Coordinates of C-alpha atoms in Angstrom, one line a residue:
M1 CA 312.0 39.5 -92.9
T2 CA 310.2 39.0 -89.9
E3 CA 307.2 36.3 -88.9
A4 CA 304.7 39.2 -89.9
S5 CA 306.0 40.5 -93.0
K6 CA 306.3 36.9 -94.8
P7 CA 304.1 36.7 -97.4
L8 CA 301.3 34.4 -97.3
S9 CA 299.8 31.9 -99.8
P10 CA 296.1 32.6 -101.1
D11 CA 295.2 30.2 -99.2
Q12 CA 296.1 31.8 -95.7
A13 CA 295.7 35.6 -96.7
A14 CA 292.3 34.5 -98.2
H15 CA 290.4 31.8 -97.3
P16 CA 286.7 32.4 -95.5
D17 CA 287.5 28.4 -94.4
I18 CA 290.7 28.3 -93.6
S19 CA 290.2 27.5 -89.6
L20 CA 288.6 24.7 -90.7
S21 CA 291.7 23.4 -92.4
S22 CA 294.3 24.9 -90.7
G23 CA 293.5 26.1 -87.4
R24 CA 295.1 29.6 -88.2
S25 CA 293.6 32.6 -86.2
L26 CA 292.0 34.5 -89.2
S27 CA 292.4 38.1 -87.8
A28 CA 296.1 37.2 -86.9
T29 CA 296.5 36.2 -90.6
R30 CA 294.7 39.7 -91.9
R31 CA 297.4 41.4 -89.9
Q32 CA 300.7 39.3 -91.3
F33 CA 299.2 39.9 -94.7
L34 CA 298.6 44.0 -94.2
S35 CA 302.3 44.2 -92.9
A36 CA 303.6 42.0 -96.0
M37 CA 302.3 44.8 -98.0
I38 CA 303.4 47.8 -95.9
M39 CA 306.9 46.7 -95.1
G40 CA 309.7 46.7 -97.6
G41 CA 307.5 49.0 -100.6
S42 CA 305.2 45.7 -101.5
A43 CA 303.9 45.4 -105.3
L44 CA 301.0 45.2 -104.0
G45 CA 300.9 48.4 -102.9
L46 CA 303.2 49.9 -105.5
G47 CA 304.3 47.3 -108.1
G48 CA 301.7 48.3 -110.6
C49 CA 302.3 51.6 -110.6
A50 CA 305.5 52.0 -110.5
A51 CA 306.3 49.2 -112.9
G52 CA 303.3 51.0 -115.3
L53 CA 304.6 54.2 -115.6
S54 CA 308.2 53.1 -116.1
R55 CA 307.4 52.2 -119.5
S56 CA 306.5 53.7 -123.2
R57 CA 304.0 52.8 -125.2
P58 CA 302.3 53.1 -128.8
R59 CA 299.5 55.0 -129.4
A60 CA 296.6 55.0 -131.4
L61 CA 295.6 57.6 -133.9
A62 CA 292.6 60.1 -132.4
G63 CA 289.2 58.7 -133.7
Q64 CA 290.4 55.3 -133.9
T65 CA 287.8 52.6 -133.0
V66 CA 287.6 49.0 -132.1
E67 CA 284.3 47.5 -130.8
L68 CA 284.2 44.8 -128.3
L69 CA 281.4 42.2 -127.3
Y70 CA 282.0 40.7 -123.8
Y71 CA 280.3 38.5 -121.4
A72 CA 281.0 36.5 -118.8
D73 CA 279.7 33.8 -115.7
L74 CA 277.6 31.8 -117.9
L75 CA 277.3 29.2 -115.0
D76 CA 275.8 26.6 -117.2
S77 CA 272.6 28.6 -117.9
H78 CA 271.2 26.8 -121.4
R79 CA 267.5 28.3 -121.1
P80 CA 266.1 32.3 -120.6
E81 CA 265.5 32.0 -116.8
V82 CA 264.8 35.1 -114.0
A83 CA 267.4 37.0 -113.4
A84 CA 269.6 36.6 -110.9
V85 CA 269.0 40.2 -109.3
A86 CA 271.3 40.7 -105.7
A87 CA 268.1 41.6 -102.7
T88 CA 271.0 43.0 -101.0
R89 CA 275.0 43.9 -101.6
I90 CA 276.7 45.9 -99.1
G91 CA 280.7 46.2 -100.1
P92 CA 283.1 48.0 -97.7
A93 CA 282.5 51.5 -96.0
D94 CA 284.3 53.7 -98.0
Q95 CA 282.8 52.4 -100.9
L96 CA 279.6 54.1 -100.3
G97 CA 277.9 55.2 -102.8
Q98 CA 279.7 53.7 -105.8
A99 CA 279.5 51.0 -108.0
P100 CA 278.8 47.8 -108.1
W101 CA 277.6 48.4 -104.0
A102 CA 273.9 49.5 -104.8
T103 CA 270.6 47.6 -105.4
V104 CA 267.0 48.4 -106.8
Q105 CA 266.5 51.8 -105.8
G106 CA 270.0 53.0 -105.6
V107 CA 271.4 51.3 -108.6
P108 CA 269.5 53.9 -111.1
R109 CA 270.1 57.0 -108.8
L110 CA 274.1 56.1 -108.3
S111 CA 274.4 55.1 -111.9
R112 CA 272.0 58.1 -113.9
S113 CA 270.2 54.8 -115.5
F114 CA 266.7 55.4 -115.6
D115 CA 265.6 53.1 -118.0
P116 CA 262.3 51.1 -117.0
A117 CA 264.1 48.4 -118.5
W118 CA 267.0 48.4 -116.0
Q119 CA 264.1 47.5 -113.3
A120 CA 264.0 43.6 -114.5
L121 CA 267.8 43.2 -114.2
T122 CA 268.5 45.3 -111.1
D123 CA 265.0 45.1 -109.2
P124 CA 264.1 41.5 -107.6
H125 CA 260.5 41.9 -108.0
A126 CA 260.2 43.1 -111.6
A127 CA 262.8 40.6 -112.4
T128 CA 260.4 37.8 -111.7
S129 CA 258.0 38.8 -114.9
T130 CA 260.6 38.4 -117.1
R131 CA 262.7 35.8 -118.4
L132 CA 266.0 36.6 -120.4
G133 CA 269.5 34.9 -121.0
G134 CA 270.9 31.6 -121.4
S135 CA 273.9 30.8 -124.1
A136 CA 271.5 30.2 -127.1
L137 CA 269.8 33.6 -126.6
L138 CA 272.9 34.9 -125.6
A139 CA 274.9 33.8 -129.0
A140 CA 271.6 35.1 -131.1
S141 CA 272.5 38.6 -129.8
L142 CA 276.2 38.5 -130.6
D143 CA 275.6 37.2 -133.9
E144 CA 272.9 40.5 -134.5
R145 CA 275.4 42.7 -133.4
R146 CA 278.6 41.2 -135.6
A147 CA 276.2 41.7 -138.5
E148 CA 275.2 45.0 -137.1
L149 CA 279.5 45.9 -136.9
S150 CA 280.3 43.5 -139.8
G151 CA 283.3 46.4 -141.1
A152 CA 284.5 47.0 -137.5
D153 CA 285.4 43.1 -137.4
P154 CA 284.2 43.5 -133.3
L155 CA 286.6 41.3 -131.0
T156 CA 284.7 38.7 -128.3
L157 CA 286.0 38.2 -124.7
E158 CA 284.7 35.8 -122.7
N159 CA 286.0 35.6 -119.1
G160 CA 285.6 32.8 -116.4
Q161 CA 282.9 30.4 -115.2
C162 CA 281.9 29.6 -118.6
W163 CA 282.6 26.3 -118.6
N164 CA 281.1 25.0 -115.8
G165 CA 278.1 25.8 -113.3
G166 CA 275.8 23.7 -113.4
G167 CA 274.6 19.7 -114.3
L168 CA 275.6 19.8 -118.1
G169 CA 279.7 21.0 -117.2
Y170 CA 279.5 18.4 -114.3
L171 CA 278.3 15.6 -115.8
S172 CA 280.0 15.7 -118.8
S173 CA 283.7 16.6 -117.1
G174 CA 284.0 19.8 -118.8
E175 CA 283.2 18.6 -122.5
S176 CA 280.8 20.7 -123.4
G177 CA 282.8 23.8 -122.5
P178 CA 284.5 23.9 -126.1
A179 CA 281.3 24.0 -127.6
I180 CA 279.9 26.3 -126.5
S181 CA 282.2 28.7 -126.7
H182 CA 282.5 27.7 -130.0
M183 CA 278.6 29.1 -130.7
L184 CA 279.1 32.1 -128.9
K185 CA 282.1 32.6 -131.0
A186 CA 284.6 33.9 -128.8
D187 CA 287.5 35.1 -129.6
V188 CA 289.8 34.6 -126.4
R189 CA 288.9 33.2 -123.0
V190 CA 290.7 33.2 -119.5
S191 CA 291.0 29.5 -117.7
S192 CA 288.9 29.5 -115.0
D193 CA 286.9 27.1 -112.2
E194 CA 288.0 24.3 -115.1
R195 CA 291.4 23.5 -113.9
E196 CA 290.0 23.0 -110.4
L197 CA 286.9 20.8 -111.5
W198 CA 288.8 18.5 -114.4
P199 CA 292.6 18.8 -113.7
D200 CA 293.4 15.9 -115.6
T201 CA 291.6 17.2 -118.6
A202 CA 291.6 20.9 -119.1
A203 CA 294.7 21.2 -121.0
A204 CA 293.0 18.3 -123.5
G205 CA 289.8 20.8 -123.1
Y206 CA 292.1 23.6 -124.1
R207 CA 293.9 22.5 -127.2
R208 CA 289.9 21.2 -128.5
S209 CA 288.7 24.7 -128.2
S210 CA 288.9 27.3 -131.1
T211 CA 289.4 29.5 -128.6
R212 CA 292.9 31.2 -127.3
V213 CA 292.7 30.6 -124.0
L214 CA 294.9 32.9 -120.8
G215 CA 296.0 32.7 -117.7
T216 CA 298.6 34.5 -115.1
L217 CA 299.5 31.3 -113.7
G218 CA 303.2 31.2 -113.7
E219 CA 305.5 30.1 -117.1
K220 CA 305.3 26.4 -115.3
R221 CA 301.8 26.3 -115.5
N222 CA 301.2 27.7 -118.5
T223 CA 303.3 26.1 -120.1
A224 CA 301.8 22.4 -119.1
L225 CA 298.7 23.7 -119.9
G226 CA 299.0 25.0 -122.9
I227 CA 298.2 28.8 -122.5
S228 CA 299.6 32.2 -122.8
A229 CA 299.4 35.3 -120.4
W230 CA 298.4 37.8 -123.1
Q231 CA 297.8 38.0 -126.8
R232 CA 297.5 40.6 -129.5
F233 CA 295.0 41.0 -131.9
T234 CA 294.4 43.7 -135.1
R235 CA 290.9 45.4 -135.1
A236 CA 290.8 48.5 -137.2
G237 CA 293.8 49.0 -137.7
V238 CA 294.5 48.9 -134.0
Q239 CA 297.1 46.6 -132.2
V240 CA 294.8 45.3 -129.4
A241 CA 296.5 43.3 -126.3
V242 CA 294.3 41.2 -124.3
V243 CA 295.7 39.7 -120.5
G244 CA 294.1 36.6 -118.8
V245 CA 294.1 37.7 -115.0
T246 CA 293.4 34.5 -113.3
N247 CA 291.8 33.9 -109.8
P248 CA 294.4 34.5 -107.0
H249 CA 292.2 32.7 -104.7
A250 CA 291.7 29.5 -106.6
G251 CA 292.3 26.3 -105.1
D252 CA 295.6 24.9 -107.1
E253 CA 297.1 28.7 -107.4
Q254 CA 299.8 28.2 -104.8
R255 CA 301.9 31.7 -105.4
A256 CA 301.4 34.2 -102.5
L257 CA 299.2 37.1 -102.9
D258 CA 302.3 40.0 -103.9
A259 CA 304.1 37.1 -106.7
W260 CA 300.6 36.6 -108.0
F261 CA 300.5 40.6 -108.8
E262 CA 303.7 40.9 -109.6
D263 CA 303.2 38.0 -112.1
V264 CA 300.1 40.4 -113.3
S265 CA 302.0 43.4 -113.5
R266 CA 304.7 42.4 -115.5
Q267 CA 302.4 40.7 -118.1
V268 CA 300.3 43.8 -118.2
D269 CA 302.9 46.1 -119.2
E270 CA 305.1 43.6 -120.9
A271 CA 302.0 43.5 -123.1
A272 CA 301.3 47.3 -123.0
G273 CA 304.6 47.6 -125.2
S274 CA 303.5 46.3 -128.0
A275 CA 299.9 47.2 -128.3
E276 CA 297.8 50.9 -128.5
L277 CA 295.4 49.7 -126.4
T278 CA 295.2 46.8 -123.2
I279 CA 292.7 45.4 -121.7
V280 CA 292.5 43.2 -118.9
L281 CA 290.3 40.2 -118.9
A282 CA 289.7 39.7 -114.5
D283 CA 288.5 36.6 -113.5
V284 CA 289.1 37.3 -109.9
G285 CA 286.0 39.5 -108.4
S286 CA 284.4 43.2 -108.2
G287 CA 286.1 43.8 -105.4
P288 CA 289.6 42.6 -106.4
A289 CA 289.0 43.6 -110.2
L290 CA 288.5 47.2 -108.7
W291 CA 291.6 46.8 -106.7
L292 CA 294.1 45.8 -109.7
A293 CA 292.2 49.0 -111.7
Q294 CA 293.6 51.4 -109.5
R295 CA 297.5 49.8 -109.7
L296 CA 297.6 48.6 -112.9
A297 CA 298.7 52.1 -115.1
Q298 CA 299.2 50.5 -118.1
A299 CA 295.7 48.8 -118.4
D300 CA 292.9 50.8 -120.2
L301 CA 290.1 48.8 -119.9
V302 CA 289.3 46.4 -117.1
L303 CA 286.7 43.8 -117.3
A304 CA 285.4 41.9 -114.4
A305 CA 283.9 38.7 -113.9
R306 CA 283.3 36.0 -110.9
G307 CA 281.8 38.6 -108.4
Q308 CA 278.5 38.4 -110.7
D309 CA 277.6 41.6 -110.0
L310 CA 275.9 43.8 -112.7
W311 CA 276.1 47.8 -113.4
P312 CA 274.4 49.6 -116.1
E313 CA 277.4 52.0 -117.6
M314 CA 281.0 51.9 -117.5
V315 CA 282.6 52.8 -114.4
R316 CA 285.4 54.9 -114.1
V317 CA 288.4 54.2 -110.9
P318 CA 290.8 57.1 -110.0
R319 CA 294.3 55.3 -109.8
D320 CA 297.0 55.6 -107.6
D321 CA 299.2 57.4 -110.2
G322 CA 296.6 60.0 -110.6
G323 CA 295.3 58.9 -113.6
E324 CA 291.6 57.2 -114.5
A325 CA 290.8 53.6 -115.6
T326 CA 287.8 51.9 -116.4
V327 CA 285.8 49.2 -115.0
C328 CA 283.0 47.1 -116.7
F329 CA 280.5 44.8 -114.3
P330 CA 278.8 42.4 -117.1
G331 CA 276.4 40.3 -114.5
S332 CA 275.7 36.8 -115.3
R333 CA 274.1 33.1 -116.3
G334 CA 274.1 35.0 -119.9
L335 CA 271.6 37.9 -118.8
G336 CA 273.6 39.5 -121.8
A337 CA 276.3 41.3 -123.3
F338 CA 278.3 44.1 -122.9
H339 CA 278.8 46.1 -126.3
I340 CA 281.8 47.8 -125.7
S341 CA 283.2 51.4 -128.8
C342 CA 286.8 52.0 -127.4
I343 CA 287.8 55.5 -129.2
S344 CA 290.8 56.7 -129.2
H345 CA 291.9 60.7 -128.1
G346 CA 295.5 59.8 -128.9
D347 CA 297.0 59.8 -125.8
H348 CA 294.0 57.9 -123.8
W349 CA 290.6 55.9 -124.5
R350 CA 287.0 56.7 -124.1
F351 CA 285.0 53.3 -123.5
D352 CA 280.9 53.5 -124.3
G353 CA 279.7 50.7 -123.4
H354 CA 275.7 49.2 -122.9
L355 CA 274.6 45.4 -122.0
M356 CA 272.6 43.9 -124.9
V357 CA 270.3 42.0 -123.5
A358 CA 269.6 38.7 -124.3
D359 CA 266.2 38.5 -124.6
H360 CA 263.8 36.8 -127.6
Q361 CA 261.6 40.3 -128.0
Q362 CA 264.3 42.3 -129.0
L363 CA 265.9 39.7 -131.4
S364 CA 264.8 40.1 -135.5
P365 CA 263.2 37.2 -136.9
R366 CA 266.4 36.0 -138.3
G367 CA 267.7 36.4 -134.5
Q368 CA 265.1 33.9 -133.1
S369 CA 265.2 31.6 -135.9
L370 CA 269.4 31.8 -134.9
A371 CA 267.9 31.7 -131.1
E372 CA 266.4 28.3 -132.1
D373 CA 268.7 26.8 -134.1
F374 CA 271.2 27.1 -130.6
Q375 CA 268.7 26.3 -128.4
G376 CA 268.8 23.1 -130.6
Q377 CA 272.7 22.8 -130.6
L378 CA 272.2 23.0 -126.1
A379 CA 270.0 20.2 -126.7
R380 CA 272.0 18.1 -128.2
L381 CA 274.7 18.5 -126.1
R382 CA 272.6 17.8 -123.1
A383 CA 270.6 14.9 -124.3
P384 CA 272.9 11.8 -122.9
Y385 CA 272.1 14.0 -119.5
A386 CA 269.0 15.7 -119.4
E387 CA 266.4 13.2 -118.4
W388 CA 268.4 12.8 -114.8
L389 CA 268.9 16.1 -114.9
D390 CA 265.5 17.7 -115.1
L391 CA 263.9 14.9 -113.1
P392 CA 261.3 17.1 -110.7
L393 CA 262.2 15.9 -106.8
A394 CA 260.0 18.3 -105.7
T395 CA 257.7 21.6 -106.3
A396 CA 258.8 25.0 -105.1
P397 CA 256.8 26.0 -102.2
Q398 CA 257.5 29.7 -102.8
W399 CA 260.3 32.0 -104.8
L400 CA 263.9 30.2 -104.6
W401 CA 266.3 32.7 -104.7
R402 CA 269.9 33.4 -102.9
R403 CA 271.7 36.6 -104.2
D404 CA 271.9 38.6 -100.8
T405 CA 274.1 39.4 -98.0
C406 CA 272.6 38.0 -95.5
A407 CA 270.7 34.9 -97.2
G408 CA 268.1 33.7 -98.9
S409 CA 266.0 31.2 -99.5
W410 CA 268.0 28.7 -101.2
D411 CA 269.7 29.3 -98.0
A412 CA 267.2 28.0 -95.6
L413 CA 266.7 25.1 -97.9
I414 CA 270.3 23.9 -97.4
D415 CA 270.1 24.7 -93.7
A416 CA 267.6 22.3 -93.2
A417 CA 268.9 19.5 -95.1
L418 CA 271.6 19.5 -93.1
A419 CA 269.7 20.2 -89.6
E420 CA 267.9 16.5 -90.5
Q421 CA 271.4 15.2 -90.6
S422 CA 273.2 17.5 -87.6
S423 CA 273.6 16.2 -84.6
A424 CA 271.9 17.8 -81.1
N425 CA 272.6 21.3 -80.6
Q426 CA 275.3 21.5 -83.6
L427 CA 275.6 24.4 -85.9
R428 CA 275.3 24.4 -89.2
L429 CA 277.5 26.6 -91.7
S430 CA 277.0 27.2 -95.5
P431 CA 279.7 29.5 -97.5
G432 CA 278.3 32.5 -98.6
L433 CA 278.3 32.1 -102.3
R434 CA 276.1 34.0 -105.0
H435 CA 275.6 31.0 -107.8
D436 CA 272.0 31.5 -108.2
F437 CA 269.0 29.7 -110.1
R438 CA 265.6 31.6 -109.3
V439 CA 262.4 29.1 -109.1
A440 CA 258.9 30.4 -109.1
P441 CA 256.3 29.1 -106.9
G442 CA 254.9 25.4 -107.7
E443 CA 257.7 25.1 -110.3
P444 CA 259.7 21.8 -110.3
I445 CA 263.5 21.2 -108.4
T446 CA 265.7 19.9 -110.3
R447 CA 268.8 18.1 -109.7
D448 CA 270.5 20.7 -112.1
H449 CA 269.4 23.8 -110.0
L450 CA 271.2 21.7 -107.4
L451 CA 274.0 21.3 -109.0
S452 CA 273.6 25.2 -109.5
L453 CA 273.7 25.8 -106.5
T454 CA 277.7 25.4 -105.9
G455 CA 278.8 26.4 -109.4
G456 CA 279.0 22.8 -110.6
H457 CA 281.4 21.7 -108.2
R458 CA 281.1 18.4 -106.3
A459 CA 280.7 20.5 -102.6
D460 CA 281.3 17.7 -99.9
I461 CA 279.8 18.1 -96.4
F462 CA 281.9 17.2 -93.2
Q463 CA 282.3 17.8 -89.8
H464 CA 284.6 19.7 -87.6
P465 CA 285.6 20.6 -84.5
M466 CA 284.6 24.1 -83.5
S467 CA 285.3 26.7 -80.3
G468 CA 283.8 29.6 -80.1
N469 CA 286.5 31.5 -80.6
G470 CA 287.6 30.1 -83.7
L471 CA 284.0 30.4 -84.9
H472 CA 284.0 34.3 -84.2
Q473 CA 287.3 34.7 -85.9
L474 CA 285.8 32.7 -89.1
L475 CA 282.7 35.1 -89.2
E476 CA 285.5 38.3 -88.6
R477 CA 287.4 36.8 -91.2
A478 CA 284.0 37.1 -93.6
A479 CA 282.9 40.3 -92.9
D480 CA 286.5 41.6 -92.9
Q481 CA 286.5 40.7 -96.8
L482 CA 283.6 42.3 -97.6
F483 CA 283.6 45.2 -95.3
G484 CA 287.2 45.7 -95.1
E485 CA 290.5 46.3 -97.3
P486 CA 292.3 45.8 -99.6
M487 CA 289.6 44.9 -101.7
L488 CA 292.1 42.3 -103.4
L489 CA 291.0 39.7 -100.3
D490 CA 287.3 39.8 -101.1
R491 CA 286.8 36.5 -102.9
S492 CA 282.9 37.2 -104.5
E493 CA 281.2 35.4 -101.4
D494 CA 278.7 36.7 -99.0
L495 CA 278.3 36.9 -95.3
P496 CA 278.1 32.5 -94.3
R497 CA 275.1 31.0 -93.3
L498 CA 275.1 30.4 -89.8
G499 CA 272.4 28.0 -88.7
G500 CA 271.6 27.0 -84.8
Q501 CA 272.9 30.3 -83.4
E502 CA 272.1 33.9 -83.6
W503 CA 274.5 36.5 -84.6
Q504 CA 275.2 40.0 -85.2
C505 CA 277.4 41.8 -87.4
R506 CA 278.0 45.4 -86.9
Y507 CA 278.9 46.4 -90.4
S508 CA 280.9 50.1 -89.3
R509 CA 283.1 48.9 -86.7
D510 CA 286.7 48.0 -87.1
T511 CA 288.4 45.0 -88.1
G512 CA 288.4 42.4 -85.9
R513 CA 285.6 44.0 -83.5
R514 CA 281.7 43.9 -85.9
V515 CA 280.6 40.2 -84.8
N516 CA 279.1 39.4 -81.7
L517 CA 277.7 35.4 -81.3
K518 CA 274.9 35.0 -79.6
G519 CA 274.2 31.6 -77.1
Q520 CA 276.6 29.1 -76.0
A521 CA 279.9 27.9 -77.9
P522 CA 279.8 25.2 -80.6
S523 CA 281.7 21.7 -80.1
S524 CA 281.6 21.7 -83.8
L525 CA 280.0 23.0 -87.1
L526 CA 278.2 20.3 -89.9
T527 CA 279.8 22.5 -93.1
W528 CA 280.6 21.7 -96.7
S529 CA 283.4 23.7 -99.1
L530 CA 284.3 23.9 -103.0
H531 CA 287.8 24.2 -101.6
P532 CA 290.5 21.4 -102.6
G533 CA 291.8 19.9 -99.6
T534 CA 288.4 19.4 -97.4
P535 CA 287.6 16.4 -96.2
K536 CA 285.4 14.1 -98.2
G537 CA 282.0 13.6 -97.8
E538 CA 278.6 13.2 -99.1
P539 CA 277.8 16.0 -101.8
L540 CA 275.7 18.6 -100.6
W541 CA 273.4 17.9 -104.0
Q542 CA 272.3 14.7 -102.6
C543 CA 271.6 15.2 -99.6
L544 CA 269.6 18.0 -100.7
E545 CA 267.8 15.6 -102.8
R546 CA 267.3 13.2 -100.2
Y547 CA 265.6 16.4 -98.0
L548 CA 263.5 17.2 -101.2
R549 CA 262.4 14.0 -102.1
S550 CA 260.8 13.4 -98.4
R551 CA 258.9 16.7 -98.9
S552 CA 255.1 16.1 -98.9
D553 CA 252.3 17.8 -100.6
G554 CA 252.0 21.6 -99.4
W555 CA 255.0 21.1 -97.8
S556 CA 256.5 24.6 -96.6
L557 CA 260.0 26.4 -96.1
A558 CA 260.9 28.5 -93.2
E559 CA 262.5 31.7 -92.9
P560 CA 266.4 31.1 -93.8
D561 CA 268.6 32.3 -90.5
R562 CA 269.9 35.6 -91.1
V563 CA 272.7 37.3 -89.5
Q564 CA 271.5 40.9 -87.6
L565 CA 273.5 43.5 -89.9
D566 CA 273.5 46.8 -87.6
Y567 CA 274.8 50.3 -88.5
V568 CA 273.8 49.8 -92.2
D569 CA 271.0 53.0 -92.3
G570 CA 270.9 55.1 -95.3
H571 CA 273.4 52.4 -97.2
P572 CA 272.5 52.6 -100.7
G573 CA 272.6 48.5 -101.0
W574 CA 270.8 48.5 -98.3
H575 CA 266.7 47.4 -98.9
P576 CA 265.8 43.9 -96.7
E577 CA 261.6 45.2 -98.2
A578 CA 263.0 43.9 -102.0
R579 CA 263.7 40.7 -100.5
L580 CA 261.4 38.0 -102.2
S581 CA 260.4 36.2 -99.2

């Protein structure tokens, strides 16, 4: 095997901060990864289809129906809030006009869903008029739907980032997670960020949980954590296999991407061999979920998470073997849950899904009473920490929001706080995280908000030497993960936020030729990261709190530094006029 074809670790193959920790060339790393895919019939290109086509599997009788309730990415959302809607969402160029890479006007046009209610879920301006979601309303909505489907015994599925996301998980070290899954009556969930955040207690949390926990971490790690790769359930006389696919880019995932995919493919094939319906809970992000759906021939339904994207209907994806897969993008922060009816046609399944919005006004009197009871349960969980978490630090001078390919006002706040402690002419760099909490003008900014910006991770600040060439390569790699192929490399982060220097990204250019830096080459960066192994420093939330406490009444926030994104005219996801600024 040549050096170029050696499998890469997840950190080498897909980490946008790689130059901050290893100094390796980002574009060279990508070329090595693509070479590894091509040479020798790599499993990344062929293994899923080859394995899937080689096995027979049982089939359900025509007309049999299995009911599913599905949610993901709660992210410590415990009360109704303004929906976190992406102002601009641009994906790979060859995915133009396809879900989920569209916002605002693009969603109804591309999805054929013209329900006015969807505006509150897809339009950044319309969303500000309604507060929805949160774990309590979501639990009540799920209970009401279960009552309606009582004879069908629906299967409730919970995907990743539901035990972390904000202040409660952060301060309780994940103790709140099992209680919330129990309140939502989840039958099964995927092992997620809790393994990185609380490595010493995650296994104990899984043992305490009444919810089955799944993961494809390899036999040794699965055994140590007390989890399994898949689980079989019986619903409406149908054998249903649920496979939990863990994030290939997680900080504790040490396998090469091809080894990770070989394991995933093997587990899906094994599960499908003993079930009529095979469901994949993919805690991998939007792009990788589509990538898996194209290659896992034995997966009937792929339920995406981590990308935090919402699409109003089930998405049909052509598979590499000529068949078709179905994918669901459920949104985030307890906005609602998808009710999916799986209807057998003998040789294939049809999936009818729609989002049940967690809206107090749509609940029956019984449901509203249930929501109040669940809110009381959450209040008791938060009680030991509520005074600290909800302490007002400053008043929001404008709408604070984040979801955008380029940058939002939360990113402007982060950059302003970093600038106060950076040296002269030092650049600031923040990852393009999608964790969002909308705060209206005049509302208090709290520690819970600040912890939500990093998904409940500590996110230490550190300085790192950086040459102009190194910064260019880092930005090229981040752009490539968003706009290039394979989609498996998409880490569900938007473009990095660069403060102190203008830069340009030419969307339609080839790999390695998208980025143009303007200005003098830097000598160092002030940056921060969620990923293990980065240098220790002050947590980002503490830096932000210090900055906010020093603001006087009537303070204002400058527009964020945004990349100049060229060659996107006509893209259905490009609507800069829809920003909330």
